[in-house]
mmCIF file of C-alpha atoms in Angstrom:
data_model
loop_
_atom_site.group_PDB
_atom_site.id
_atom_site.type_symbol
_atom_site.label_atom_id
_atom_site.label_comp_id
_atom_site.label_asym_id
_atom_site.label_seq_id
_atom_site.Cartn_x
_atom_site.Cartn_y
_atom_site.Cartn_z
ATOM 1 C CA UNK K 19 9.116 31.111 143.570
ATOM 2 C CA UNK K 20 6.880 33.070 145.545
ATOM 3 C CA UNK K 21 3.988 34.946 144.498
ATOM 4 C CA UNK K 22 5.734 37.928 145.323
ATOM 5 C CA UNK K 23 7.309 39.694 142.540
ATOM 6 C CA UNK K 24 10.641 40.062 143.224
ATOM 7 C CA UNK K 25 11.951 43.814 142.614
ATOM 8 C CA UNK K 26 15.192 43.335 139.682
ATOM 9 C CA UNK K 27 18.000 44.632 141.142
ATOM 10 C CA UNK K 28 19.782 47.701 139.686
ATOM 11 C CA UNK K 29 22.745 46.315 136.969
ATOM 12 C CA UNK K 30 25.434 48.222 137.127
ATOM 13 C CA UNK K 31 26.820 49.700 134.125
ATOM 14 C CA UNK K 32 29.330 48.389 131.943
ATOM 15 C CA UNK K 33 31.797 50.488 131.935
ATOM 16 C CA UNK K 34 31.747 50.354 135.913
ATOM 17 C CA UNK K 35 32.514 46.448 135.622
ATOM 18 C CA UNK K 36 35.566 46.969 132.880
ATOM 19 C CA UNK K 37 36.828 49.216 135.428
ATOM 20 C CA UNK K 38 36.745 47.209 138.177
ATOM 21 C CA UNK K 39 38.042 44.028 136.667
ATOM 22 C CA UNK K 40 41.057 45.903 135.845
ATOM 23 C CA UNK K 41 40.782 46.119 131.893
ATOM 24 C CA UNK K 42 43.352 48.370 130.901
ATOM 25 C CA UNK K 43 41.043 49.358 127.685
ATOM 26 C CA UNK K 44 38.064 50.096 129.654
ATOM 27 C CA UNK K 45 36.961 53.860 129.956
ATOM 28 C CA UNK K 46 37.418 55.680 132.848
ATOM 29 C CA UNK K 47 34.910 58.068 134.548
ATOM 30 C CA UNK K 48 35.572 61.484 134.029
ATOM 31 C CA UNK K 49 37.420 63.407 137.000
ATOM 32 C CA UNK K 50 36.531 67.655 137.684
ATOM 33 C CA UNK K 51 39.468 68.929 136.679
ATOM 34 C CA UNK K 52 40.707 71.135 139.334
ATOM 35 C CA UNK K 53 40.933 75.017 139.611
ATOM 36 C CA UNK K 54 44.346 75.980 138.376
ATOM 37 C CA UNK K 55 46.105 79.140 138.403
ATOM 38 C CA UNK K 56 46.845 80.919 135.049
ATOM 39 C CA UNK K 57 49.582 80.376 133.462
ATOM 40 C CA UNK K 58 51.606 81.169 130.507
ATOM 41 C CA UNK K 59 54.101 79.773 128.332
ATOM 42 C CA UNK K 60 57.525 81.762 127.893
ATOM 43 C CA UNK K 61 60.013 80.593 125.570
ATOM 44 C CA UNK K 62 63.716 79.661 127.293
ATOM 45 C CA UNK K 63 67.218 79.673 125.110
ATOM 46 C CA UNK K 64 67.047 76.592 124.185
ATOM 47 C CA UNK K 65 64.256 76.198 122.218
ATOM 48 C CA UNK K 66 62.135 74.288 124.601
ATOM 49 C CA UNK K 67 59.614 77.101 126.644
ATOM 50 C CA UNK K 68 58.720 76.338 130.383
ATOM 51 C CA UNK K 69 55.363 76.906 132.145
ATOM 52 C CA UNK K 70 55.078 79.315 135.122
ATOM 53 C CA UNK K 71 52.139 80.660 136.857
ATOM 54 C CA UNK K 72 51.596 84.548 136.145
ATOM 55 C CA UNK K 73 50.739 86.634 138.964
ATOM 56 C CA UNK K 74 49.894 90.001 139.352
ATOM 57 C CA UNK K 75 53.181 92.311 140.263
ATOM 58 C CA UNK K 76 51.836 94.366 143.534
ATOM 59 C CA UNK K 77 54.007 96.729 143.394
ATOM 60 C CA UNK K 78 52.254 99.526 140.873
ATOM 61 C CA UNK K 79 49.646 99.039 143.692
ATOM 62 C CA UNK K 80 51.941 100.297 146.312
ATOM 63 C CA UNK K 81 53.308 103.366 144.266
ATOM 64 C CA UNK K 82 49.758 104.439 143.328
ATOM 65 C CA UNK K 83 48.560 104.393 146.583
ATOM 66 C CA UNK K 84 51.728 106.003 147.465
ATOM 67 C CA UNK K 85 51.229 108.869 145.308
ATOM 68 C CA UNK K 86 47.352 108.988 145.438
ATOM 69 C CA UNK K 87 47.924 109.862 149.358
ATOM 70 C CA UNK K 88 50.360 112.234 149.429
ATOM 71 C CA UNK K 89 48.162 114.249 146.382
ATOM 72 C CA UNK K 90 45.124 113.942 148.424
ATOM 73 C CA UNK K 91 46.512 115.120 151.455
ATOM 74 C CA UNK K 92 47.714 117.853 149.941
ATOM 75 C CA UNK K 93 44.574 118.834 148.221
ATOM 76 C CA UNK K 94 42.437 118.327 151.624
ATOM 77 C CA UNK K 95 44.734 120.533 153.501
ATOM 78 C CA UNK K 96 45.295 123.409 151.244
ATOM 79 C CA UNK K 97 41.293 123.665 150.618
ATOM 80 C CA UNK K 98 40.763 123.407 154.305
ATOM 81 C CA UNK K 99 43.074 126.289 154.891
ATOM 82 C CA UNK K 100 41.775 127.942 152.469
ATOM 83 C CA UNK K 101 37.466 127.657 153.513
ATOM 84 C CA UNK K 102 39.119 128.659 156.903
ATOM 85 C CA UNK K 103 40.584 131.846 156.102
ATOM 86 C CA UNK K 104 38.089 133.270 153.710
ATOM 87 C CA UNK K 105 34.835 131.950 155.444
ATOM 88 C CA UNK K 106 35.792 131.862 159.177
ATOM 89 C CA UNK K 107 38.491 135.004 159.284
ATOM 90 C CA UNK K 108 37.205 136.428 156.479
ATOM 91 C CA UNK K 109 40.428 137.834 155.131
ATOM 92 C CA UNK K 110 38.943 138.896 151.917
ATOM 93 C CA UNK K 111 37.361 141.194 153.774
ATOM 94 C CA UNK K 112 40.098 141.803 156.149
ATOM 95 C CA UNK K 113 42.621 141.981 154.404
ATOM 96 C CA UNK K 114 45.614 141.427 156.549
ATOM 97 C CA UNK K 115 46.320 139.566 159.853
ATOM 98 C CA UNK K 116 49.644 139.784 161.713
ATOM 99 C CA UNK K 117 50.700 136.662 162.913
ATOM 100 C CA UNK K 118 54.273 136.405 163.629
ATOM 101 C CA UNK K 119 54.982 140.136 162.321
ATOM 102 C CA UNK K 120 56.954 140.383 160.568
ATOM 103 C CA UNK K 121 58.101 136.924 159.740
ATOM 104 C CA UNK K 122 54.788 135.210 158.936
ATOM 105 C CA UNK K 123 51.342 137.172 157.867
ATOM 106 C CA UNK K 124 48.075 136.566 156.420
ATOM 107 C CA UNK K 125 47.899 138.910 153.204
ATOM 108 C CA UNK K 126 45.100 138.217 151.065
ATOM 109 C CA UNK K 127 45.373 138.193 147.305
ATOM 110 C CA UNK K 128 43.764 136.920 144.243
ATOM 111 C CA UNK K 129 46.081 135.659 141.707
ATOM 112 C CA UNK K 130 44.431 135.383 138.325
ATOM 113 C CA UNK K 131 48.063 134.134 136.823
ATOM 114 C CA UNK K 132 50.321 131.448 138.107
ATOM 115 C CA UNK K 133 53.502 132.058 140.305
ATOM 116 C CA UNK K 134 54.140 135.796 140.902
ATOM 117 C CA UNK K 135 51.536 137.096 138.868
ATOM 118 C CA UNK K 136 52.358 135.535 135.435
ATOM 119 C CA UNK K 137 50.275 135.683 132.363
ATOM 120 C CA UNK K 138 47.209 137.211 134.775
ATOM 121 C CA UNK K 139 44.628 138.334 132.539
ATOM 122 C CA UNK K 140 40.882 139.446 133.446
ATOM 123 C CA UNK K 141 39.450 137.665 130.060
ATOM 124 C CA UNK K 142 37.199 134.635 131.262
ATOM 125 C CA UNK K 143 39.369 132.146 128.039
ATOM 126 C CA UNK K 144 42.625 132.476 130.069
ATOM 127 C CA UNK K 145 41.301 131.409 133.274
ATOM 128 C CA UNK K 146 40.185 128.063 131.436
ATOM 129 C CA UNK K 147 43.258 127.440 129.607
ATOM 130 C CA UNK K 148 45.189 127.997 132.542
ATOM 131 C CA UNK K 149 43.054 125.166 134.223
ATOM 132 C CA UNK K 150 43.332 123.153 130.984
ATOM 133 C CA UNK K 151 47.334 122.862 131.110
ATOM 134 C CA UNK K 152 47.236 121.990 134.873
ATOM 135 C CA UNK K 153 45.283 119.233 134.128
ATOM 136 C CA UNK K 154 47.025 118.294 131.636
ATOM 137 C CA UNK K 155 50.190 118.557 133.710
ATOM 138 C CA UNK K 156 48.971 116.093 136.316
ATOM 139 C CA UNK K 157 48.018 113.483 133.455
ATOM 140 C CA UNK K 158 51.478 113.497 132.116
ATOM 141 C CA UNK K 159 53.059 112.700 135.211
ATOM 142 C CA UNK K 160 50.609 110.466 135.975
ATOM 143 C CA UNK K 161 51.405 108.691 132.798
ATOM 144 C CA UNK K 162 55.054 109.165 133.140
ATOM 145 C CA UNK K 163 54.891 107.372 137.155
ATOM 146 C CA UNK K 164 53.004 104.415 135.690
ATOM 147 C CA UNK K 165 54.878 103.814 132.817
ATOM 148 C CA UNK K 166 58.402 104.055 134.575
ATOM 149 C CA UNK K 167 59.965 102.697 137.917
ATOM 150 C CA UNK K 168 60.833 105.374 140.264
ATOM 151 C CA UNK K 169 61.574 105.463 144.044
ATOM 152 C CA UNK K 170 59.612 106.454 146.953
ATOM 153 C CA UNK K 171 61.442 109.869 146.700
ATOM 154 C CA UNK K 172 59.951 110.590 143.024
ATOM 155 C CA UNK K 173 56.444 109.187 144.171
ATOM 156 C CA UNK K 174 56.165 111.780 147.047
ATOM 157 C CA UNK K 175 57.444 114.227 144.707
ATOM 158 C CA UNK K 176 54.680 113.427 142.033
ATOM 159 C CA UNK K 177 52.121 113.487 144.489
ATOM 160 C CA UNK K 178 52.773 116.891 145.956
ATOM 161 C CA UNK K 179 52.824 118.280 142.258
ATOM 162 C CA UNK K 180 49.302 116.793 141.679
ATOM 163 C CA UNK K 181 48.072 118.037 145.014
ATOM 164 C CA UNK K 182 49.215 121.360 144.558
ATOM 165 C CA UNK K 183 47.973 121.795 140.938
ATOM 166 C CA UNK K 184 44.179 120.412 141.709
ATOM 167 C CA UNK K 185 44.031 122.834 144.872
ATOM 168 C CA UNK K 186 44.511 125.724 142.499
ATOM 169 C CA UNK K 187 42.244 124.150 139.600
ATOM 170 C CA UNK K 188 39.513 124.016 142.240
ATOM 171 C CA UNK K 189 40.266 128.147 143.342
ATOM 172 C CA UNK K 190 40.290 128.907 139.593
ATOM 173 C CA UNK K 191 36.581 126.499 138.952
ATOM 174 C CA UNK K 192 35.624 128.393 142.289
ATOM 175 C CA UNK K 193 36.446 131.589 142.675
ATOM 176 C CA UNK K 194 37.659 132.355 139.267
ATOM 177 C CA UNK K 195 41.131 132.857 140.910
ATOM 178 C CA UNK K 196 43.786 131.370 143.164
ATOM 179 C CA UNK K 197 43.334 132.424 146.516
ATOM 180 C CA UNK K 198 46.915 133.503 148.045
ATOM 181 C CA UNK K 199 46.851 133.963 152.091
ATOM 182 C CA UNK K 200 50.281 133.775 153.149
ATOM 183 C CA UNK K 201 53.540 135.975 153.720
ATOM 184 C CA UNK K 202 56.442 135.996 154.488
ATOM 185 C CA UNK K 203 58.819 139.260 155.232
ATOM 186 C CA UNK K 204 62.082 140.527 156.907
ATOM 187 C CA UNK K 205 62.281 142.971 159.439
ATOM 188 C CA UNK K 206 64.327 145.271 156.689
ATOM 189 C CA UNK K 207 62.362 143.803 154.078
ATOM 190 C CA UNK K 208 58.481 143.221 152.987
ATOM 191 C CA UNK K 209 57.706 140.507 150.616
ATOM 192 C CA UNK K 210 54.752 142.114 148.341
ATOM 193 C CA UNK K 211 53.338 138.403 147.416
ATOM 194 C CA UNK K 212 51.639 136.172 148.942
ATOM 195 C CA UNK K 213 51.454 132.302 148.388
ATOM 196 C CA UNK K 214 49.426 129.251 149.688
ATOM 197 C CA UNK K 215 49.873 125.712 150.173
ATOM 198 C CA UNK K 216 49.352 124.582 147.169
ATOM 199 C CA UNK K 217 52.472 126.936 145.881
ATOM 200 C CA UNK K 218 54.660 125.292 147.923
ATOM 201 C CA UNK K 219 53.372 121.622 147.113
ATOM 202 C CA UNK K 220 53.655 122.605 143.797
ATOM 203 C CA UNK K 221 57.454 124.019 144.036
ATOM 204 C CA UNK K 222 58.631 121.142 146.217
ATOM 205 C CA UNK K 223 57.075 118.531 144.209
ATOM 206 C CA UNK K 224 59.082 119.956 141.162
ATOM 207 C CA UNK K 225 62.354 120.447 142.409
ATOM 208 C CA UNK K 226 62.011 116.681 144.057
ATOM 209 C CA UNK K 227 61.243 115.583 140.887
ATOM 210 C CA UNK K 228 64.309 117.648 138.979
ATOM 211 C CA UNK K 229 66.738 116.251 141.805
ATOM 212 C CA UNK K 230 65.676 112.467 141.479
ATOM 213 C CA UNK K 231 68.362 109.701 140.840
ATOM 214 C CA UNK K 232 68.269 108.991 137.251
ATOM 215 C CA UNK K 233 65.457 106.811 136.201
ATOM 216 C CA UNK K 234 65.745 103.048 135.682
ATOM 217 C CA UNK K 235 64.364 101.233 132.817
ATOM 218 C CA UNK K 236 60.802 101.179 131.434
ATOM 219 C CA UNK K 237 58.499 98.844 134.174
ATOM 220 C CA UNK K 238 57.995 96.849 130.811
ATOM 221 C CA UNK K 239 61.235 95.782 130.118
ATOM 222 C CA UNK K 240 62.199 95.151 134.411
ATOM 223 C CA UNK K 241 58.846 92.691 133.881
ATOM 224 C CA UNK K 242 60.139 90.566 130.629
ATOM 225 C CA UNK K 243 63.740 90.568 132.766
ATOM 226 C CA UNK K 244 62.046 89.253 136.206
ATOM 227 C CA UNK K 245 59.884 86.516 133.890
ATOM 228 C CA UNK K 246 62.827 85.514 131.948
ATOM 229 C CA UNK K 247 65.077 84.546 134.993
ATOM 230 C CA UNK K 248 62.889 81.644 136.028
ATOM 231 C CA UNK K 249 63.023 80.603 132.522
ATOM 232 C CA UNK K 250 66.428 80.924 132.157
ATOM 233 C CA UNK K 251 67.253 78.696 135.717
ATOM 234 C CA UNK K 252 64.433 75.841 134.490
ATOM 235 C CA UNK K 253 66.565 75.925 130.857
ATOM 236 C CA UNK K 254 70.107 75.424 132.878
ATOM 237 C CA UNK K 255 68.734 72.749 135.242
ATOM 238 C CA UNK K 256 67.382 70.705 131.732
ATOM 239 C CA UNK K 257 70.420 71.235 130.549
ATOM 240 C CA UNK K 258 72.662 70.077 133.257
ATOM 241 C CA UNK K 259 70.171 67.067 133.599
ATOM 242 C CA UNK K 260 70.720 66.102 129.727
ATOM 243 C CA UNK K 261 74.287 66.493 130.451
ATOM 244 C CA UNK K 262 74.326 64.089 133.060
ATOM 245 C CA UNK K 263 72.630 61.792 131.592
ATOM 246 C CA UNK K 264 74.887 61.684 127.964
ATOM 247 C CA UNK K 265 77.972 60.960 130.646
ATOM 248 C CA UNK K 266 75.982 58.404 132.431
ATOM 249 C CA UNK K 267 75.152 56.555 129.127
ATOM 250 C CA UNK K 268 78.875 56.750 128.185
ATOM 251 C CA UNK K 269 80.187 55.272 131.168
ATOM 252 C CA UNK K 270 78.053 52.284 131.165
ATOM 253 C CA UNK K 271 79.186 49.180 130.175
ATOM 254 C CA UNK K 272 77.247 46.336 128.211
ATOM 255 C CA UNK K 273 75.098 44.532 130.518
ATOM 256 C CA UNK K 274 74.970 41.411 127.898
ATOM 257 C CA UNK K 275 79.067 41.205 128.011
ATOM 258 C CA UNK K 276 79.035 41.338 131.473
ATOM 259 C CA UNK K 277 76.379 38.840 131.859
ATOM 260 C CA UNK K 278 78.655 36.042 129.353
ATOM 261 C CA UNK K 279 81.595 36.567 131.077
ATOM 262 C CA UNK K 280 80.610 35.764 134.622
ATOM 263 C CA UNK K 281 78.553 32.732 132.963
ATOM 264 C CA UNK K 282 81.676 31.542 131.360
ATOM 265 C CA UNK K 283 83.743 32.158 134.863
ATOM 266 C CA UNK K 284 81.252 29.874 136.477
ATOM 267 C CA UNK K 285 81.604 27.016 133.649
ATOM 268 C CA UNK K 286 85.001 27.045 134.239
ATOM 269 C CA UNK K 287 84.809 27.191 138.261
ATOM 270 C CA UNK K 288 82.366 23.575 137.849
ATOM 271 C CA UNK K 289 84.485 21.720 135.303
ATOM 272 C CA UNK K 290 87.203 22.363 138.119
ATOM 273 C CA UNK K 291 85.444 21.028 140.879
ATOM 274 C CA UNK K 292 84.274 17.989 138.943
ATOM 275 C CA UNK K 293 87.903 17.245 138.114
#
């Protein structure tokens, strides 16, 4: 040996050599398990329960983006209108503005009720109740949209109605009224009230929603249905599979019968050639 020390080399572990001289019994290293999606478990008919990945259905997405639009258009129109006529023409001072006399007018108003002057009242309580139950109009059929699956038709409808209503909540939190610019008249006839844009959200959003197909089941049970068919199909294909297999098992014949009859056959085939 030299007088150099020698440097030991590095012994590699033993479960490293197991594994490489191909010991079943030897451990194996650990492998990172890989991201998976979620999934979940359902139950099939037969008793045995199959394993699908669950993913998110977009299609709430789409209706409350659907309705979210149409309400905010709505609402940015009617309060656009609206800071145009009483800040720019000033109607309030005005009063009235022919535009297409006498078909279409600008006749200002200040409706402390709701359509046509209903329950108007000058105490301060009414004003905030009426803003309480259009609020609380616009969370019910909020409610009502998520909970149920309706068409684009109803969406629309929905979000004209919630449009409509928040315009006026705004004119009520505003101005302590609802400010009415427009009218409408007949040559032989003069219309004495006058309505905005947010009326006639309001009115077509309701009668939409009144004239609707009739609604479909709960979005609930349309989710357990769409989950359930996959379950069912996997369910039918074991099944089918099982099936198959009982009539394969039945149709075989004894391999070990087989086997001494062809050995016998070739006894006999040898003692004849010998003769």
């Amino acid at each position: 040996m030299s007088d150099e020390e020698q440097e030991p080399k590095p012994k590699k572990p033993r479960v490293a050599k197991a594994a490489e001289s191909g010991d079943p019994a030897a451990p194996k290293p650990r492998a990172r398990k890989a991201a998976t999606p979620k999934t979940e478990r359902i139950a099939s008919g037969s008793g045995r329960s199959s394993v699908q990945a669950v993913t998110e259905d977009p299609a709430p997405r789409a209706e409350t983006r659907r309705v979210l639009s149409v309400a905010i258009g709505v609402l940015l129109i009617d309060q656009l209108l609206k800071y145009y006529v009483i800040h720019i023409l000033k109607l309030d001072r005005v009063r009235e503005v022919d535009v297409f006399y006498p078909w279409l007018n600008l006749r200002m108003a200040w409706n402390q009720g709701v359509n046509f002057g209903l329950f108007a009242s000058d105490v301060e309580v009414m004003r905030w109740v009426l803003v309480a139950v259009a609020v609380a109009v616009c969370v019910w059929v909020w409610i009502w949209l998520r909970n149920t699956v309706h068409s684009a038709f109803a969406q629309i409808s929905a979000g004209l109605l919630i449009g409509g209503a928040l315009g006026n909540v705004i004119d009520r939190m505003t101005y302590g009224a609802v400010a009415d610019f427009l009218n409408m008249s007949l040559p032989s006839w003069q219309n004495p009230y006058s309505f905005n844009v947010a009326d006639i959200a309001i009115f077509a959003g309701a009668v939409g929603l009144f004239l609707q197909p009739p609604l479909r089941r709960e979005r609930s049970e349309t989710a357990g249905e769409a989950e359930t068919k996959p379950a069912a199909k996997t369910s039918a294909k074991a099944a089918a599979k099982s099936a198959g297999n009982s009539a394969t098992a039945a149709g075989a014949k004894p391999v070990g019968k087989s086997t001494s009859s062809r050995s016998k056959a070739d006894d006999k085939t040898r003692d004849g050639a010998g003769k």
